[in-house]
Amino acid sequence: MKIPKVIGHRGACGYAPENTLESIKAAADIGCTWVELDVKLTKDSVAVIFHDDELDRCTNGHGPMAEMLYRDVQSLEAGSWYAESFAGIKIPTLEEAIDLILELDLGLNLEIKPCAGREVETAEVALDVLSRVWDDPEKLIISSFQHVSLETCLDMAPDWKRGLLMDEPLKNWPELAKYLEAFSINFDGNLPAFNREMVEAFTDAGYATLAYTINDPIRAKTLYSWGVDGVFSDTPDVIEGISKTRH
Ligand code: G3P
Ligand code: MG
């Protein structure tokens, strides 16, 4: 796999409302070859691209996504919280996002972001959608903080690469990563606990390394110097190296 040096975070959420089709387009426009998106389920188990458990921050809706039917999610407005110029845009389904990603010829790090208690189901539904349309395993990483979701991915689609997400160093990461047959360790690249020594341990154990969320080019340079393969960025074009990732 040709790991991208820079992956657009939630699309390119420094330039458009996160996790929307507009954000994916913004990432492609500035030269990204890969994007990261979060996927979770509506009450009636439709896979949608959305980060938070609650609707409030990024839409004109209220309360938990897990309690909303898709037909109600569809009627929400997901752009004006960010800027008036984006007023009227919608929360995309996973299927709609993938259609656009394929059209733009991008790679995808899909983060399974389940609401509590739906770790298995969210992975199942997302993989079901993916398996119908995605055919290049070299341009897909499925990641999650939820080990059960990754375990479901291993069972259902062992050939698709898995990224083990960590927001703090887990003592048992070697066992976990091995058990989940992880391809990459995706870690918080701003947390001092993920230092050079840890990155080298990940690399020495044979894992690719991806760091989130890196918007400072100097931090990116430091991480690259430790051997980090790629960074997720809200503003991917300010991170040096993006032009090298273009086809
Ligand atoms: O996948 C990397 C990163 O997106 C994980 O954190 O909260 O931005 O989804 P978060
Ligand atoms: Mg994410």
mmCIF file of N, CA and C and ligand atoms in Angstrom, residues 9-10 19 36-39 50-51 109-113 143 145 165 212-213 232, ligand 2:
data_model
loop_
_atom_site.group_PDB
_atom_site.id
_atom_site.type_symbol
_atom_site.label_atom_id
_atom_site.label_comp_id
_atom_site.label_asym_id
_atom_site.label_seq_id
_atom_site.Cartn_x
_atom_site.Cartn_y
_atom_site.Cartn_z
ATOM 1 N N HIS A 9 -8.725 15.251 6.919
ATOM 2 C CA HIS A 9 -9.473 14.835 8.105
ATOM 3 C C HIS A 9 -10.937 15.258 8.001
ATOM 4 N N ARG A 10 -11.842 14.301 8.120
ATOM 5 C CA ARG A 10 -13.286 14.531 7.952
ATOM 6 C C ARG A 10 -13.556 15.222 6.604
ATOM 7 N N ASN A 19 -17.159 16.061 7.291
ATOM 8 C CA ASN A 19 -17.919 14.841 6.961
ATOM 9 C C ASN A 19 -19.093 15.087 6.005
ATOM 10 N N GLU A 36 -10.267 10.965 5.382
ATOM 11 C CA GLU A 36 -10.785 10.222 6.535
ATOM 12 C C GLU A 36 -12.207 10.685 6.769
ATOM 13 N N LEU A 37 -13.103 9.727 7.037
ATOM 14 C CA LEU A 37 -14.499 10.052 7.352
ATOM 15 C C LEU A 37 -14.949 9.180 8.509
ATOM 16 N N ASP A 38 -15.920 9.690 9.279
ATOM 17 C CA ASP A 38 -16.486 8.923 10.400
ATOM 18 C C ASP A 38 -17.843 8.380 9.982
ATOM 19 N N VAL A 39 -18.116 7.134 10.358
ATOM 20 C CA VAL A 39 -19.425 6.559 10.016
ATOM 21 C C VAL A 39 -20.125 6.051 11.263
ATOM 22 N N PHE A 50 -20.860 10.945 9.951
ATOM 23 C CA PHE A 50 -21.100 11.893 11.037
ATOM 24 C C PHE A 50 -20.162 11.559 12.194
ATOM 25 N N HIS A 51 -19.699 12.589 12.875
ATOM 26 C CA HIS A 51 -18.720 12.369 13.946
ATOM 27 C C HIS A 51 -19.350 12.234 15.330
ATOM 28 N N ASN A 109 -9.833 6.393 4.510
ATOM 29 C CA ASN A 109 -9.738 5.831 5.861
ATOM 30 C C ASN A 109 -11.112 6.015 6.486
ATOM 31 N N LEU A 110 -11.843 4.924 6.564
ATOM 32 C CA LEU A 110 -13.184 4.998 7.146
ATOM 33 C C LEU A 110 -13.089 4.655 8.622
ATOM 34 N N GLU A 111 -13.434 5.630 9.452
ATOM 35 C CA GLU A 111 -13.417 5.376 10.899
ATOM 36 C C GLU A 111 -14.808 4.951 11.351
ATOM 37 N N ILE A 112 -14.893 3.770 11.900
ATOM 38 C CA ILE A 112 -16.155 3.282 12.460
ATOM 39 C C ILE A 112 -16.328 3.961 13.819
ATOM 40 N N LYS A 113 -17.364 4.765 13.915
ATOM 41 C CA LYS A 113 -17.570 5.603 15.115
ATOM 42 C C LYS A 113 -18.930 5.260 15.704
ATOM 43 N N SER A 143 -10.697 2.005 10.312
ATOM 44 C CA SER A 143 -10.122 2.190 11.651
ATOM 45 C C SER A 143 -11.231 2.357 12.671
ATOM 46 N N PHE A 145 -11.651 3.186 17.282
ATOM 47 C CA PHE A 145 -11.222 3.090 18.680
ATOM 48 C C PHE A 145 -11.854 1.861 19.328
ATOM 49 N N LEU A 165 -7.035 2.531 16.379
ATOM 50 C CA LEU A 165 -6.951 3.913 16.862
ATOM 51 C C LEU A 165 -6.650 3.949 18.353
ATOM 52 N N TYR A 212 -3.091 11.681 14.062
ATOM 53 C CA TYR A 212 -4.137 12.700 13.944
ATOM 54 C C TYR A 212 -3.972 13.702 15.080
ATOM 55 N N THR A 213 -4.577 14.835 15.063
ATOM 56 C CA THR A 213 -4.961 15.620 13.893
ATOM 57 C C THR A 213 -3.909 16.705 13.776
ATOM 58 N N PHE A 232 -3.234 12.880 9.501
ATOM 59 C CA PHE A 232 -4.569 13.381 9.180
ATOM 60 C C PHE A 232 -4.549 14.877 9.477
HETATM 61 MG MG MG B 2 -12.385 10.400 12.817
#
